[in-house]
PDB file of C-alpha atoms in Angstrom:
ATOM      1  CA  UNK A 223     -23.875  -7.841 -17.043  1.00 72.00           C
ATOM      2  CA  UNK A 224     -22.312  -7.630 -13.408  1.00 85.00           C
ATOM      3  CA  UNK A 225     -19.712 -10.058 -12.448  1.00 95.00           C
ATOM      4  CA  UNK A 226     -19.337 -11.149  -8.513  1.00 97.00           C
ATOM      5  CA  UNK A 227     -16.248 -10.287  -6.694  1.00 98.00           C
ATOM      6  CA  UNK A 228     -15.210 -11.246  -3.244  1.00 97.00           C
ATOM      7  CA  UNK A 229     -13.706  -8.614  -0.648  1.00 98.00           C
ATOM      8  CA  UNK A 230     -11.525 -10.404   2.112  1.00 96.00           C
ATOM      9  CA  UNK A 231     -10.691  -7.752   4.194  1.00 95.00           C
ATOM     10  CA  UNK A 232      -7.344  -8.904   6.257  1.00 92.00           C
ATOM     11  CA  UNK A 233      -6.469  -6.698   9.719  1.00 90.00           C
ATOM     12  CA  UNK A 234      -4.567  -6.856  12.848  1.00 86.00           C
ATOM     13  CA  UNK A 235      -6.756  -9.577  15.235  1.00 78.00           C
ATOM     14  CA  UNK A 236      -9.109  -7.280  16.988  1.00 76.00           C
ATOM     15  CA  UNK A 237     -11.612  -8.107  19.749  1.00 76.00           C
ATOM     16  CA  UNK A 238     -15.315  -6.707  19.376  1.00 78.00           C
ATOM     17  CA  UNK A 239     -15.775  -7.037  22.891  1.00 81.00           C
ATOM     18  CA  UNK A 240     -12.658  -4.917  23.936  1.00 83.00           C
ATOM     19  CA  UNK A 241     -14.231  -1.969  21.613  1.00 83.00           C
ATOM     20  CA  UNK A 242     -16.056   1.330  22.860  1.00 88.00           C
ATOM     21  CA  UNK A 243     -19.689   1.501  21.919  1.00 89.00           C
ATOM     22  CA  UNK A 244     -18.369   4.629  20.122  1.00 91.00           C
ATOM     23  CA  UNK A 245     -15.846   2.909  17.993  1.00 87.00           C
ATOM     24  CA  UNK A 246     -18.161   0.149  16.903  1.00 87.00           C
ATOM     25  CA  UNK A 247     -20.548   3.128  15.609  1.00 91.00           C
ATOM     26  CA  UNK A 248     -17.451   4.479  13.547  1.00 90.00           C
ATOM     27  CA  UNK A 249     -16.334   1.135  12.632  1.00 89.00           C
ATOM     28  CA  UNK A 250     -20.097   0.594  11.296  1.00 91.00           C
ATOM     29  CA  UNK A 251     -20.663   4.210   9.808  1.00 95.00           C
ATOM     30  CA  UNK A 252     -17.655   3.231   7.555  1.00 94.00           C
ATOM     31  CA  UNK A 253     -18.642   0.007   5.959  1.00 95.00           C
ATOM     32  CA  UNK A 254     -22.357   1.841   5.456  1.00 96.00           C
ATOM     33  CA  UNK A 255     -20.740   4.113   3.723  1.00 97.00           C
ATOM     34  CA  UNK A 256     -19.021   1.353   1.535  1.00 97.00           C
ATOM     35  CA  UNK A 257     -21.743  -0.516   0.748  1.00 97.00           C
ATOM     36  CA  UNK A 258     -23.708   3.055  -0.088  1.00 98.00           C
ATOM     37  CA  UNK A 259     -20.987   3.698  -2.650  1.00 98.00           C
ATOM     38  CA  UNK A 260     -21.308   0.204  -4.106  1.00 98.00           C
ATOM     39  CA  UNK A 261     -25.465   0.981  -4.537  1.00 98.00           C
ATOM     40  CA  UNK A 262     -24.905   4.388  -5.965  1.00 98.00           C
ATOM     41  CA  UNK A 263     -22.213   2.550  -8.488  1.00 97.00           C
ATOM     42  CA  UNK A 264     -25.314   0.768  -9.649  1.00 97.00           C
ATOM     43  CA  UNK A 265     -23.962  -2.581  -7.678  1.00 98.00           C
ATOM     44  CA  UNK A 266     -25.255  -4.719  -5.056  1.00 97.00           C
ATOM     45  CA  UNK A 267     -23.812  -6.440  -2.069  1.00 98.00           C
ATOM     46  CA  UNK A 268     -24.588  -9.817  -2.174  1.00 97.00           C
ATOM     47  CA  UNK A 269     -23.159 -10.563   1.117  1.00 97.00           C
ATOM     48  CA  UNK A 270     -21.206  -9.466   3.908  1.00 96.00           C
ATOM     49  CA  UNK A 271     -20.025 -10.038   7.500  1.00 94.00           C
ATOM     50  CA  UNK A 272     -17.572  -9.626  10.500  1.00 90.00           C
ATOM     51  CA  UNK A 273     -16.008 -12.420  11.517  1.00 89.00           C
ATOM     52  CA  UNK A 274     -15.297 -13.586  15.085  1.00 85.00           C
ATOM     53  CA  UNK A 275     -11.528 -13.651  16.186  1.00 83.00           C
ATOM     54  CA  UNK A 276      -9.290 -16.338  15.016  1.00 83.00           C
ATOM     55  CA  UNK A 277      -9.232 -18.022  18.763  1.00 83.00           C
ATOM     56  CA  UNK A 278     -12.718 -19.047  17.771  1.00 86.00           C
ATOM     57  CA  UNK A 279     -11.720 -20.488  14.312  1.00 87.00           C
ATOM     58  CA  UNK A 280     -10.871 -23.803  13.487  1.00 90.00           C
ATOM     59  CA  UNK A 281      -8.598 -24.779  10.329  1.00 87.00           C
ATOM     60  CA  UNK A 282      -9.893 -28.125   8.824  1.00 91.00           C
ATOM     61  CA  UNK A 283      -6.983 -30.411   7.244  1.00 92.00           C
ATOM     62  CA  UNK A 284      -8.814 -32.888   4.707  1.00 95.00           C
ATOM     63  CA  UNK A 285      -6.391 -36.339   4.682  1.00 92.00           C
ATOM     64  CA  UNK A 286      -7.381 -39.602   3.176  1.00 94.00           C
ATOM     65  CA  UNK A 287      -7.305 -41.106   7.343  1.00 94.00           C
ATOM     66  CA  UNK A 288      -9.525 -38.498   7.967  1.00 94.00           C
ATOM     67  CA  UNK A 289      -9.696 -35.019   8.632  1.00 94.00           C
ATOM     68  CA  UNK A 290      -7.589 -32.931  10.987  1.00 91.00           C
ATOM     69  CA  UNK A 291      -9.322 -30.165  13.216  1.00 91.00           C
ATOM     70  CA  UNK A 292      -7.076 -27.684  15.070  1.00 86.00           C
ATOM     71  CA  UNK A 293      -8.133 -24.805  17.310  1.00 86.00           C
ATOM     72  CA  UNK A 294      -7.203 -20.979  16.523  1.00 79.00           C
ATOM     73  CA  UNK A 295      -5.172 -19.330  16.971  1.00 75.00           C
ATOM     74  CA  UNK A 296      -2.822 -19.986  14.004  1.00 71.00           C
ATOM     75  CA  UNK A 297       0.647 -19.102  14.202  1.00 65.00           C
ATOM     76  CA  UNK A 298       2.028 -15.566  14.651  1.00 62.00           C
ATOM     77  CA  UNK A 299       0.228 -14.182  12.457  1.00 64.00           C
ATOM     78  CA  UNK A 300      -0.306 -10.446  12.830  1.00 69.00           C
ATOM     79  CA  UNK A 301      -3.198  -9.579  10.354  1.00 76.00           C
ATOM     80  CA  UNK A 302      -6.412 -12.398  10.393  1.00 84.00           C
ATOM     81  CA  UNK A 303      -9.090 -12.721   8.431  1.00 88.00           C
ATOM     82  CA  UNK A 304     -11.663  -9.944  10.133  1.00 90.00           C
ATOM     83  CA  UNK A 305     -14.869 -10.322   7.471  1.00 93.00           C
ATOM     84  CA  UNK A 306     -15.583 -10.301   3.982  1.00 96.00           C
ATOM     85  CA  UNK A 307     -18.029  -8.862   1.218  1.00 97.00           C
ATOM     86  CA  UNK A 308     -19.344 -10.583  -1.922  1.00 98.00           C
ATOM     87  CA  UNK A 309     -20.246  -7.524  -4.679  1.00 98.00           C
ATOM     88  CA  UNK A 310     -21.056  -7.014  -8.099  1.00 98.00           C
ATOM     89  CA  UNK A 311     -19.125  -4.717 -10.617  1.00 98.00           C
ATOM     90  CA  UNK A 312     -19.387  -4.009 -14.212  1.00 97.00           C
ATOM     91  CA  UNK A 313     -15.308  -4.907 -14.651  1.00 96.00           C
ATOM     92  CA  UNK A 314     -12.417  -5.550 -12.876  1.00 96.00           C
ATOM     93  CA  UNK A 315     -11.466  -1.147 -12.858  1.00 97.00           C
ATOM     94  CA  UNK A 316     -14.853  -1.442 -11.360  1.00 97.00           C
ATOM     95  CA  UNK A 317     -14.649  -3.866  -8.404  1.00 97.00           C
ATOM     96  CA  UNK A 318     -11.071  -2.668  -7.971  1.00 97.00           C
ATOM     97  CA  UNK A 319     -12.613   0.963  -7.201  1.00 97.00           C
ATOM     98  CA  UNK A 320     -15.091  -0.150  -4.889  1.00 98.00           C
ATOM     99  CA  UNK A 321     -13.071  -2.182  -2.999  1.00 97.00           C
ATOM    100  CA  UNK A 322     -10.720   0.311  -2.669  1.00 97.00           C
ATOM    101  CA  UNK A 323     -13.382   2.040  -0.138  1.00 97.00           C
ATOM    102  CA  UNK A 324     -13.618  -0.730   2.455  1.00 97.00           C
ATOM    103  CA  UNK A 325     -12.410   0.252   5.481  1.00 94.00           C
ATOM    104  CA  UNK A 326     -10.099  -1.660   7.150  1.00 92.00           C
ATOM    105  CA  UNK A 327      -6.799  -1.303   9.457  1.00 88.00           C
ATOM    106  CA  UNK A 328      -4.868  -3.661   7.226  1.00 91.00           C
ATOM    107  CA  UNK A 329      -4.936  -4.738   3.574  1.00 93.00           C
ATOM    108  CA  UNK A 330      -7.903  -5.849   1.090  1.00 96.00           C
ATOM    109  CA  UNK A 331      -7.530  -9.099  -0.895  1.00 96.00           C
ATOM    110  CA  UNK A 332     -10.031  -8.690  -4.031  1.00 97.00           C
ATOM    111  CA  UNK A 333     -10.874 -12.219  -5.951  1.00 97.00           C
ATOM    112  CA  UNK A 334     -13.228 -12.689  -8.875  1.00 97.00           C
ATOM    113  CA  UNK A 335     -15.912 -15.283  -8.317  1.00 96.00           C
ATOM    114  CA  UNK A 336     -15.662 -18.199 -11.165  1.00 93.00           C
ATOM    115  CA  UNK A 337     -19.096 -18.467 -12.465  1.00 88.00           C
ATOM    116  CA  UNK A 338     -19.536 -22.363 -13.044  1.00 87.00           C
ATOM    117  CA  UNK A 339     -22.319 -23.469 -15.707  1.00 86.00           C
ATOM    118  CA  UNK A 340     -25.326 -24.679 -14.037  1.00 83.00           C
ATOM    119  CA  UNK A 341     -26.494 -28.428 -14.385  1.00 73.00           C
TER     120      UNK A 341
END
């Protein structure tokens, strides 16, 4: 049985809108060519997608008056949150292998999905 396992891919903030048709075909031949892999492995990808840049993004503080809202940007931070993928793996080695082939211009943060027992 397959386990889930969440991809966050982390980057430098990047603007779609700023990028080349060309480089958008590259940037999209690459993660077809990761989720390829992860179907050949004998996985699926259960889900997947780009995110907008951080300016758009609004961090939600949950407080007992009530919750906070503030606008992105956050900080000075140098690598955002850029998308994400939810896969399946036979192991940890597995998921850990597949991840691996992501692209991305930054760093991969690879989590385990806790499978909670249905109602």
């Amino acid at each position: 049985m397959s386990d889930e396992y969440l991809i966050v891919i982390r980057e430098p903030e990047w603007d779609p809108s700023a990028l080349a048709a060309e480089q958008i075909e590259m940037d999209l031949a690459g993660h077809r060519a990761f989720q390829e892999a992860v179907v050949a492995a004998g996985q699926k990808v259960l889900a997947s997608a780009p995110l907008r840049p951080q300016s758009e993004a609004t961090r939600i503080t949950p407080s007992e008056s009530g919750a906070v809202f503030t606008d992105g940007p956050f900080g000075e931070t140098r690598e955002v949150l850029t998308g994400f993928y939810t896969i399946t793996a036979e192991s940890p080695a597995q998921a850990r292998d597949l991840a691996a082939l992501v692209p991305t211009g930054g760093w991969l943060e690879l989590y385990p999905v806790l499978e909670l027992p249905s109602a």
